[in-house]
Tab-separated table of C-alpha atoms and ligand atoms in Angstrom:
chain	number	residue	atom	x	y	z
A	13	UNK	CA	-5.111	7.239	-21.856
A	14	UNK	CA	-5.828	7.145	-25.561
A	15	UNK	CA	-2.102	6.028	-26.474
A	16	UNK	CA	-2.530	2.824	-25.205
A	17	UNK	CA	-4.819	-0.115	-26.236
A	18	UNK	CA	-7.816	-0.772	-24.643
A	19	UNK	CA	-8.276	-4.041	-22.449
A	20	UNK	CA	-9.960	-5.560	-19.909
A	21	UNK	CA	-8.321	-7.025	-17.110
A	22	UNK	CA	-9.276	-9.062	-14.239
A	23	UNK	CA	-6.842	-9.838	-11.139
A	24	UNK	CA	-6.357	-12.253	-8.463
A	25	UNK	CA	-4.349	-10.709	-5.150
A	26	UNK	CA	-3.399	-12.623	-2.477
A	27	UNK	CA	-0.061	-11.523	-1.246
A	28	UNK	CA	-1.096	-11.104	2.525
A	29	UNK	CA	-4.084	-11.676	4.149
A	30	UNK	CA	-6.741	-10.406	2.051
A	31	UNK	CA	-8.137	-12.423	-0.487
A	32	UNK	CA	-9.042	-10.175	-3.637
A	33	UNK	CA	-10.396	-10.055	-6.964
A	34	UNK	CA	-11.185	-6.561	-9.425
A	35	UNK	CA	-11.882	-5.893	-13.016
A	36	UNK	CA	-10.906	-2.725	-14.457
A	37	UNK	CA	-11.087	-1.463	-17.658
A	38	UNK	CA	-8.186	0.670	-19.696
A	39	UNK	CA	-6.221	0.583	-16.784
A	40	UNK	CA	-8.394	2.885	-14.668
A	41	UNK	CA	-12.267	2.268	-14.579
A	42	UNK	CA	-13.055	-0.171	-11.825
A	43	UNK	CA	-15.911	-2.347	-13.348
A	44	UNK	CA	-15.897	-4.506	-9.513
A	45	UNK	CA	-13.742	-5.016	-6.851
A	46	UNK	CA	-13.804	-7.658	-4.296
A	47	UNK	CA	-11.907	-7.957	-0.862
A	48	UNK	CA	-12.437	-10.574	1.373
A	49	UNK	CA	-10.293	-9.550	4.646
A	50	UNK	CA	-9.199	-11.952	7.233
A	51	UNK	CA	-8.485	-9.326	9.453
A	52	UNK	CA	-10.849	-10.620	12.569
A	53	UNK	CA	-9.076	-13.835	12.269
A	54	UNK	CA	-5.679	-12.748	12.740
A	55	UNK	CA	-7.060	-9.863	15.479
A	56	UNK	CA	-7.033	-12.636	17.645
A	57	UNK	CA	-3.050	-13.863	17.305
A	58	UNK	CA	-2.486	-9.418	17.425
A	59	UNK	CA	-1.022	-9.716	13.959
A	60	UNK	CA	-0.974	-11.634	10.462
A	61	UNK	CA	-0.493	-15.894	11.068
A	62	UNK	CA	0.930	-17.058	7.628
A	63	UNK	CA	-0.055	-20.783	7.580
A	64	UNK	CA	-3.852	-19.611	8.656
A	65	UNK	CA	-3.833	-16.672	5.907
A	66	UNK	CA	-3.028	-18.962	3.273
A	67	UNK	CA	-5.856	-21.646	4.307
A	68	UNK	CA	-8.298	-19.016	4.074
A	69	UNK	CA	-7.487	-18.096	0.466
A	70	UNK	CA	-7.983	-21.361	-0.332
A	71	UNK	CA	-11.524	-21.522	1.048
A	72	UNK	CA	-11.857	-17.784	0.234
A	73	UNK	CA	-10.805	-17.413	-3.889
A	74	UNK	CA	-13.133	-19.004	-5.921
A	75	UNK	CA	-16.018	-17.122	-4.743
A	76	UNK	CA	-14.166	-13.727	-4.629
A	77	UNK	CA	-13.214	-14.422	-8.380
A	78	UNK	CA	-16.714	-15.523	-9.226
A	79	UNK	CA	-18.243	-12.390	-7.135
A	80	UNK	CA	-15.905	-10.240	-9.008
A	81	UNK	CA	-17.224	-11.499	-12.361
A	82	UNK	CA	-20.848	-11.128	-11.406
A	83	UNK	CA	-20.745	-7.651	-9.617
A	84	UNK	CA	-19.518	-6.479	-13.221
A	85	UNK	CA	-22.120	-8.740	-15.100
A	86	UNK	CA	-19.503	-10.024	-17.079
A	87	UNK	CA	-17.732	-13.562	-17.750
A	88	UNK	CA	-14.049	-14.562	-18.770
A	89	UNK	CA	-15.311	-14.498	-22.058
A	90	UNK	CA	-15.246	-10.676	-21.586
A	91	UNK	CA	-11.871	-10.049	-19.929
A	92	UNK	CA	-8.866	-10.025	-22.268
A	93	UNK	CA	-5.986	-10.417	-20.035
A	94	UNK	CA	-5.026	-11.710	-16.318
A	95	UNK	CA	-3.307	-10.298	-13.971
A	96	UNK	CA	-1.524	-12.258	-10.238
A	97	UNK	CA	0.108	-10.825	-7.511
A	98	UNK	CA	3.509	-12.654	-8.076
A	99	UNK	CA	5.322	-10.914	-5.093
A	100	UNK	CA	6.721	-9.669	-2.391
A	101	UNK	CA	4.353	-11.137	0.358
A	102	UNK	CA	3.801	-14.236	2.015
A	103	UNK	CA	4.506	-17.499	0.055
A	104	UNK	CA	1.750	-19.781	1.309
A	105	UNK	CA	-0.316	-16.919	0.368
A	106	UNK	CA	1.206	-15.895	-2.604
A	107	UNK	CA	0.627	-19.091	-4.167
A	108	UNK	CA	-2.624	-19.718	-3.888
A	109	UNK	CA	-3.611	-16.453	-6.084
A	110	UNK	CA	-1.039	-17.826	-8.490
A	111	UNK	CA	-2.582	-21.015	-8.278
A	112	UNK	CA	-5.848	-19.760	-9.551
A	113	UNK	CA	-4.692	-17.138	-12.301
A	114	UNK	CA	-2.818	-19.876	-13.534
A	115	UNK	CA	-5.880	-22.014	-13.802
A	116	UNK	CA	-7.639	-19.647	-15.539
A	117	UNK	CA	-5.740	-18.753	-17.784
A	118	UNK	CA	-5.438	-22.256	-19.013
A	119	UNK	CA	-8.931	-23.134	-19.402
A	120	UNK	CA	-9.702	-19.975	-21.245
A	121	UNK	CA	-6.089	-19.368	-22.723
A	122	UNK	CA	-6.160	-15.813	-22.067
A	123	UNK	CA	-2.625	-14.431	-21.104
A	124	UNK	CA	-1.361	-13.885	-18.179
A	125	UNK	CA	0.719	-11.072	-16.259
A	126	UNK	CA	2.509	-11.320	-13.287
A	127	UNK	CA	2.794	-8.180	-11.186
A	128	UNK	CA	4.500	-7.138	-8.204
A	129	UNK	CA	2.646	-5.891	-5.410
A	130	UNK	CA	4.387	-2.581	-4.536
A	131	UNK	CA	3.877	-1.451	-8.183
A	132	UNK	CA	0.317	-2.655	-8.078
A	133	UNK	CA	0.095	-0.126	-5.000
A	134	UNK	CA	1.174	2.500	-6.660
A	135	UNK	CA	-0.964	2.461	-9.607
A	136	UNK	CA	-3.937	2.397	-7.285
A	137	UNK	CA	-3.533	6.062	-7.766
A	138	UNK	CA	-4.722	5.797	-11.524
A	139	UNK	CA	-8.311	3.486	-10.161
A	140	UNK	CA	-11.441	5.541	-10.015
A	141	UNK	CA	-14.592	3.829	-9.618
A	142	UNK	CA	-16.231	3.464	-13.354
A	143	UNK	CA	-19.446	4.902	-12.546
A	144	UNK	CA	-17.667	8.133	-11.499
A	145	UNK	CA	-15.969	10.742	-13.929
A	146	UNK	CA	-12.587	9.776	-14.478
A	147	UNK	CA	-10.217	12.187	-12.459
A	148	UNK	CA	-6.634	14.291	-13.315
A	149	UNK	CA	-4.496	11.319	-14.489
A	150	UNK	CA	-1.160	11.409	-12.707
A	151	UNK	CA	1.820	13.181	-14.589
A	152	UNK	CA	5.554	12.044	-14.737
A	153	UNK	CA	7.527	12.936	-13.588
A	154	UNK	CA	6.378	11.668	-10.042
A	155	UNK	CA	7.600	11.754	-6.973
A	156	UNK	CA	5.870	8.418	-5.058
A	157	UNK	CA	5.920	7.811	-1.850
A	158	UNK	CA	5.138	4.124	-0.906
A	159	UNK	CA	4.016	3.546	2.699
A	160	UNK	CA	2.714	-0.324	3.581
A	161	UNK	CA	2.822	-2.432	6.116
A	162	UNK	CA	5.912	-4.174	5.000
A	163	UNK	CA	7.613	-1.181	2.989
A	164	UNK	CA	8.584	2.459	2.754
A	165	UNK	CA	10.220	3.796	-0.338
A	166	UNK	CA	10.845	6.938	-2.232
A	167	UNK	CA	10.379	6.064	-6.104
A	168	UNK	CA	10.688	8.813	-9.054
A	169	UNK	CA	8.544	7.488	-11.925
A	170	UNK	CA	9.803	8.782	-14.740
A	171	UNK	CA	7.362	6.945	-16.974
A	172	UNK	CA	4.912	4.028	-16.902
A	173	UNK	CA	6.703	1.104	-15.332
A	174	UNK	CA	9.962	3.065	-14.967
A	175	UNK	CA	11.043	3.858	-11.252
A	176	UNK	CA	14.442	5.145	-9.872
A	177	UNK	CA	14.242	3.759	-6.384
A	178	UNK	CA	15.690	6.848	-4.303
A	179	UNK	CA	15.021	5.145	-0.735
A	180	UNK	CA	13.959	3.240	1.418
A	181	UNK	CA	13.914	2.272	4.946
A	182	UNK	CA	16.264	0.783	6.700
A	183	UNK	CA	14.668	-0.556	9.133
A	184	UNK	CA	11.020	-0.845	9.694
A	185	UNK	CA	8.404	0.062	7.293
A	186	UNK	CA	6.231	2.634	8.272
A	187	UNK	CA	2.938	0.230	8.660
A	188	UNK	CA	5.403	-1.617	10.983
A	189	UNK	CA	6.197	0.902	13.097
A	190	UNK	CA	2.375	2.134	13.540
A	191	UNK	CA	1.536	-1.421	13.796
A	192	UNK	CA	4.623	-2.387	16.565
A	193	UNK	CA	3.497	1.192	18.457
A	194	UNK	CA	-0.288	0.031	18.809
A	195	UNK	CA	0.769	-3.152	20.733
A	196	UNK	CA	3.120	-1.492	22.997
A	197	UNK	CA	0.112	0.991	23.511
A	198	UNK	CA	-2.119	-2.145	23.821
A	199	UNK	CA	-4.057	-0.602	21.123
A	200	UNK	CA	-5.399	-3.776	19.209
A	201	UNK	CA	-4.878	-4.925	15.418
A	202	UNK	CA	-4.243	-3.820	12.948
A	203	UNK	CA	-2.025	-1.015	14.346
A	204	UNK	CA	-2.326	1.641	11.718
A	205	UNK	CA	-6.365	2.618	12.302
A	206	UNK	CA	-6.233	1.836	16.311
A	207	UNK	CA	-3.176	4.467	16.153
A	208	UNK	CA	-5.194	6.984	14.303
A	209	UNK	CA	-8.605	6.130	16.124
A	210	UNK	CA	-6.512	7.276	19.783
A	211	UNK	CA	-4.332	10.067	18.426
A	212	UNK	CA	-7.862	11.810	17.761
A	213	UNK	CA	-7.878	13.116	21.370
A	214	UNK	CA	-4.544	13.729	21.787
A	215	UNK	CA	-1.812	16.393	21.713
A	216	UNK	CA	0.672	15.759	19.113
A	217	UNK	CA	3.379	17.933	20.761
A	218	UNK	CA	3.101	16.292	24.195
A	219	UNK	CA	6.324	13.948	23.695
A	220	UNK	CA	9.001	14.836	21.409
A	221	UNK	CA	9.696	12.167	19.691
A	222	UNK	CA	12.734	11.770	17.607
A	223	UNK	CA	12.863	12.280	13.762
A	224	UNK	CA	15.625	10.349	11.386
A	225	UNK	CA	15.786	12.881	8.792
A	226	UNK	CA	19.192	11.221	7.683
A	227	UNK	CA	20.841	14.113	6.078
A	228	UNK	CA	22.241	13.536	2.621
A	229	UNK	CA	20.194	10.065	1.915
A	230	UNK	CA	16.444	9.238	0.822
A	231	UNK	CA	16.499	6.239	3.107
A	232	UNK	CA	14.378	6.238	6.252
A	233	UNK	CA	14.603	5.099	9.498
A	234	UNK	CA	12.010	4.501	12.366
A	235	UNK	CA	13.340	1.759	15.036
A	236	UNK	CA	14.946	4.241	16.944
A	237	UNK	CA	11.339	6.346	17.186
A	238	UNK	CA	9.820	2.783	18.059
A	239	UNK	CA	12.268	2.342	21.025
A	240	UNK	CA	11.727	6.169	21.910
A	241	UNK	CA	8.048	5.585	22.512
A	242	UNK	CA	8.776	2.317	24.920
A	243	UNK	CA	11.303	3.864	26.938
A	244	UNK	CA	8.742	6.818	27.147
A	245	UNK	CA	6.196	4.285	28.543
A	246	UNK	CA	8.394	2.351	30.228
A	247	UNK	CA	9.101	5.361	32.520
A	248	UNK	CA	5.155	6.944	32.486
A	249	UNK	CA	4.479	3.373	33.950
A	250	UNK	CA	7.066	4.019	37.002
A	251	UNK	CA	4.858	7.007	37.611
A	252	UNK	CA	1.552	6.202	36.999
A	253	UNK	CA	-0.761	2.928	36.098
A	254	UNK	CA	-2.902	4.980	33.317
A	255	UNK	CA	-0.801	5.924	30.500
A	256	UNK	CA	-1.743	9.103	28.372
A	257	UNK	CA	-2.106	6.575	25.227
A	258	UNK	CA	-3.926	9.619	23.335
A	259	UNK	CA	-0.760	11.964	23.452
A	260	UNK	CA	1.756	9.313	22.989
A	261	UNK	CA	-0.431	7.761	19.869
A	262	UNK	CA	-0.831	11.838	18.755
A	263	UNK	CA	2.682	12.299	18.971
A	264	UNK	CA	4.246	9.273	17.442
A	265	UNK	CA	1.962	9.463	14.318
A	266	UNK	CA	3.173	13.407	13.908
A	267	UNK	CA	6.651	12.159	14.014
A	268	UNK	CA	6.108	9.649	11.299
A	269	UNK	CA	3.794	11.899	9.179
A	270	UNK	CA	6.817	15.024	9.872
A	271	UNK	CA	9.394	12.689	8.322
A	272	UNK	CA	7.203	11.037	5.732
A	273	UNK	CA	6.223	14.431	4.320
A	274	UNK	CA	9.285	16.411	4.243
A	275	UNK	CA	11.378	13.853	2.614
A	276	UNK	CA	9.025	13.731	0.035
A	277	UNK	CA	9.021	17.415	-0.750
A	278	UNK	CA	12.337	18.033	-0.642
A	279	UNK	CA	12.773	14.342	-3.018
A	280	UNK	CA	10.372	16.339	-5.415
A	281	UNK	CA	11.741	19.424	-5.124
A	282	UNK	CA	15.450	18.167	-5.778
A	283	UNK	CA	14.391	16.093	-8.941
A	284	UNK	CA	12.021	18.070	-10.646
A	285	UNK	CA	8.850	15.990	-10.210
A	286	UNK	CA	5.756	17.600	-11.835
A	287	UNK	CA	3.452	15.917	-9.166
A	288	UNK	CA	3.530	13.773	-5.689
A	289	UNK	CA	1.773	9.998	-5.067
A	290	UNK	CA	1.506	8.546	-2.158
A	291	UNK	CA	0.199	4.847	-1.863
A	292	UNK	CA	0.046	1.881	0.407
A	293	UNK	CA	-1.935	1.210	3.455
A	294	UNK	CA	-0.397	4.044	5.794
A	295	UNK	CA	-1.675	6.334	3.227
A	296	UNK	CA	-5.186	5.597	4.192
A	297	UNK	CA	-3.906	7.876	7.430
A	298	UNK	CA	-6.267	10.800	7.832
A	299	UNK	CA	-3.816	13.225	9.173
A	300	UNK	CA	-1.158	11.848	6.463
A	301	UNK	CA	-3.749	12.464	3.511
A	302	UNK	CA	-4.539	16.032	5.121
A	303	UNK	CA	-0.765	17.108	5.327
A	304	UNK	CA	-0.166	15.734	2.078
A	305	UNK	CA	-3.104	17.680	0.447
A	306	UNK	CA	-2.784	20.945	2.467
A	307	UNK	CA	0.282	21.808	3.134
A	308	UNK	CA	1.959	21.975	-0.538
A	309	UNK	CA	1.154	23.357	-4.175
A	310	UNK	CA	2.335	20.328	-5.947
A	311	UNK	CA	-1.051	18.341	-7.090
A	312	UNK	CA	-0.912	15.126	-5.060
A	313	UNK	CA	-2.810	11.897	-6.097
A	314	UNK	CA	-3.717	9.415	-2.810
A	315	UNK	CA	-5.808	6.735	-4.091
A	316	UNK	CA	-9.574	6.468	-1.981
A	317	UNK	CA	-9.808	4.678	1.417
A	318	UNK	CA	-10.721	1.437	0.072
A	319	UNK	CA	-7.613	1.698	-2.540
A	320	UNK	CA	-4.997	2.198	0.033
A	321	UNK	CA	-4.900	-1.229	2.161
A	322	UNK	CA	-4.806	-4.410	-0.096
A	323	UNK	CA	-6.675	-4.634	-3.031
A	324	UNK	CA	-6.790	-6.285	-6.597
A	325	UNK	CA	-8.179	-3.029	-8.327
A	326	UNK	CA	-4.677	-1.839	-8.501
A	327	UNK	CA	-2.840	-5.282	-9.250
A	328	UNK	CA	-5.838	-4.906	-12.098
A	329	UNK	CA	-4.378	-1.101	-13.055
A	330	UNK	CA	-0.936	-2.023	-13.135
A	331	UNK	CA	-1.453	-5.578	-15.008
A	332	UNK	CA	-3.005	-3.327	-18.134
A	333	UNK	CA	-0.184	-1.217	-18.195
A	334	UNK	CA	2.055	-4.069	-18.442
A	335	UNK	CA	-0.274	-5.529	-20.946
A	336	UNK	CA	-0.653	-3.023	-23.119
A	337	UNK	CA	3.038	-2.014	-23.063
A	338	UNK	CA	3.447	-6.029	-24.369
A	339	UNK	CA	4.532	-7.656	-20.630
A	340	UNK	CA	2.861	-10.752	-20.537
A	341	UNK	CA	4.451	-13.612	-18.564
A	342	UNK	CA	4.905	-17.061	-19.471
A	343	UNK	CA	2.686	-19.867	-17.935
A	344	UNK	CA	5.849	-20.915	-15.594
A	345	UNK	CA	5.863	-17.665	-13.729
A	346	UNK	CA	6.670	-19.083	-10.164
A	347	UNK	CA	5.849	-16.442	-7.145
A	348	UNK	CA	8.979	-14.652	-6.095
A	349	UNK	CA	8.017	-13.573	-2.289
A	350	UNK	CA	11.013	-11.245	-2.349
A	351	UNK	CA	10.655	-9.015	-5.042
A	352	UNK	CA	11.998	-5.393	-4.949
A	353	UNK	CA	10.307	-3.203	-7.296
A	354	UNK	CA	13.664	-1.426	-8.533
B	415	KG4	O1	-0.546	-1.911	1.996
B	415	KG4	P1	-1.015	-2.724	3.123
B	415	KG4	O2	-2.475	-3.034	3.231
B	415	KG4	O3	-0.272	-4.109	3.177
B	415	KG4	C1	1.067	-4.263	2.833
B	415	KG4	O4	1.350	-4.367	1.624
B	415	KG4	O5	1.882	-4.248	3.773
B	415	KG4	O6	-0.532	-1.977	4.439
B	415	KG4	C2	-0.862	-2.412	5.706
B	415	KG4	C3	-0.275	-1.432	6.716
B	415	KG4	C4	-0.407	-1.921	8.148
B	415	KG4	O7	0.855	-1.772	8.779
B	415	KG4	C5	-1.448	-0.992	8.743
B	415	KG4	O8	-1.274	-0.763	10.134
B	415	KG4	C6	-1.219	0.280	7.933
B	415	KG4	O9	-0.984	-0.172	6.632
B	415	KG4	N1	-2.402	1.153	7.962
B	415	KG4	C7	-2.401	2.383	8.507
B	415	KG4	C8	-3.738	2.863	8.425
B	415	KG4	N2	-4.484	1.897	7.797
B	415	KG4	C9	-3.643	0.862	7.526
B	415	KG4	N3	-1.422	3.098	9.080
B	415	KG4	C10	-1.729	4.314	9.574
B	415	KG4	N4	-2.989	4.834	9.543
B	415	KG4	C11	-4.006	4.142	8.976
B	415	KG4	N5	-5.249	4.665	8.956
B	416	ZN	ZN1	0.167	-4.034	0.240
């Protein structure tokens, strides 16, 4: 990146329930990242309980910032911009990351920029760890696939902080579904990795499982796969008391990974992207990330493992971009929980 000025940036994430703090450096070298998850809390309720999430980041922020600030030996005195998750997500836990990157950037009147969280995920893609060569910077125009817990879209990005929102689901987000599928399975939370973890040792042609392609549209659609895979267990329970969780698992995943990829392709194909990007927590899916990376000759960018799921590296990535394209935010910024990103 040599057009654009270089910064320093350190953000505060707390959309959800992950309390998180990174620096990065010209948009791209991580200089520290810090998650703390509250994942074993919620494990126990089999799914994310807002009023506890946003207690937590109370009692959880101020040593994730301060962590984040030593792990790069560096104080605000260093950092020339902020940057807050301002939305979508939870409000009680929006506002408590807002809270402190508002405080901050009063006492040490640096600005501030307000980002929202599904653009954050996709420029996780442009993070690589600092001590590491920097890799093949993505090229527009992209075809970007979001998959989260709470979203599915198909964006072009036609520049930096330009996206034509193609699609998007109608229904349940793909994290959803995974997530909705692992209870009925009595898999355990969070749904996504338990779903993986049992679809290891199973047959993903065992059940066919129905595929929305929804001819003519970019949108997606997976309640009616959802309500294929109960009925399917409903009526493997009138036969038998063990279900074959490792098939069903193996075969709902391929579903979701069959539509997820082939909608992409033919969304790149049809506007002329130059590459693919695929982001958000579903994209931490092995089998996803192997399809993605194997079975086409467009170069794809998936951020690493750690990148995919929540994180303030890539509020941090797409903060400088605003910043150095002159988006900062006034001190007023209020969180804005629904926030679509086009
Ligand atoms: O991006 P994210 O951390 O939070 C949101 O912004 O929503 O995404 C969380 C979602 C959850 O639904 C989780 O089950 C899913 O990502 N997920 C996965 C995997 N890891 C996380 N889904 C499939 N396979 C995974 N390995
Ligand atoms: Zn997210």
């Amino acid at each position: 990146m040599t057009d654009l000025k270089p910064a320093r940036i350190l953000a505060v994430e707390t959309s959800c329930d992950e309390t998180a703090c990174a620096i990065i450096e010209n948009g791209r070298a991580l200089l520290s990242s810090v998650v703390a998850s509250q994942m074993e809390i919620h494990a126990r309720y089999g799914g994310v309980f807002p009023e506890v999430a946003s207690r937590q980041h109370v009692l959880s922020i101020t040593p994730v910032v301060e962590q984040a600030l030593s792990q790069a030996h560096l104080t605000l005195k260093d950092i020339d911009a902020l940057a807050v998750t301002q939305g979508p997500g939870l409000a009680g836990s929006l506002v408590v990351g807002m809270n402190m990157a508002k405080g901050l950037a009063v006492g040490s009147g640096l600005p501030l920029i307000g980002v929202n969280h599904l653009e954050g995920h996709l420029y996780s893609a442009w993070v690589h760890d600092a001590a590491e060569p920097a890799p093949a910077e993505p090229q527009f125009p992209l075809m970007a696939l979001l998959v989260s817990g709470g979203h599915t879209e198909l964006n072009l990005m036609t520049d930096h902080l330009t996206y034509r929102r193609l699609g998007s689901t109608l229904d349940d987000a793909a994290g959803e579904a995974f997530d909705k599928v692992a209870r009925l399975l009595e898999l355990g939370y969070p749904g996504g990795p338990s779903v993986q973890k049992a679809a290891e040792e199973g047959d993903p042609h065992r059940f066919k499982f129905p595929r929305a392609w929804l001819e003519g549209s970019w949108d997606f659609s997976f309640s009616g796969l959802k309500t294929s895979v109960l009925y399917e267990v409903r009526e493997l329970k009138k036969k038998s008391t063990t279900l074959p969780v490792a098939d069903l698992a193996a075969s709902f995943q391929q579903a979701i990974i069959d539509v997820l990829f082939k909608k992409t392709m033919n969304a790149a194909r049809e506007f002329n992207a130059r590459e693919i990007l695929v982001a958000g927590g579903v994209s931490a899916n092995r089998p996803l990330r192997q399809t993605f990376r194997s079975q086409t000759d467009f170069p794809v960018h998936i951020p690493p493992l750690a990148l995919c799921t929540d994180n303030a590296a890539m509020i941090a990535s797409a903060g400088y971009h605003r910043y150095a394209l002159g988006h900062v935010s006034d001190l007023n910024i209020d969180i804005q929980p629904t926030w679509p990103l086009s």
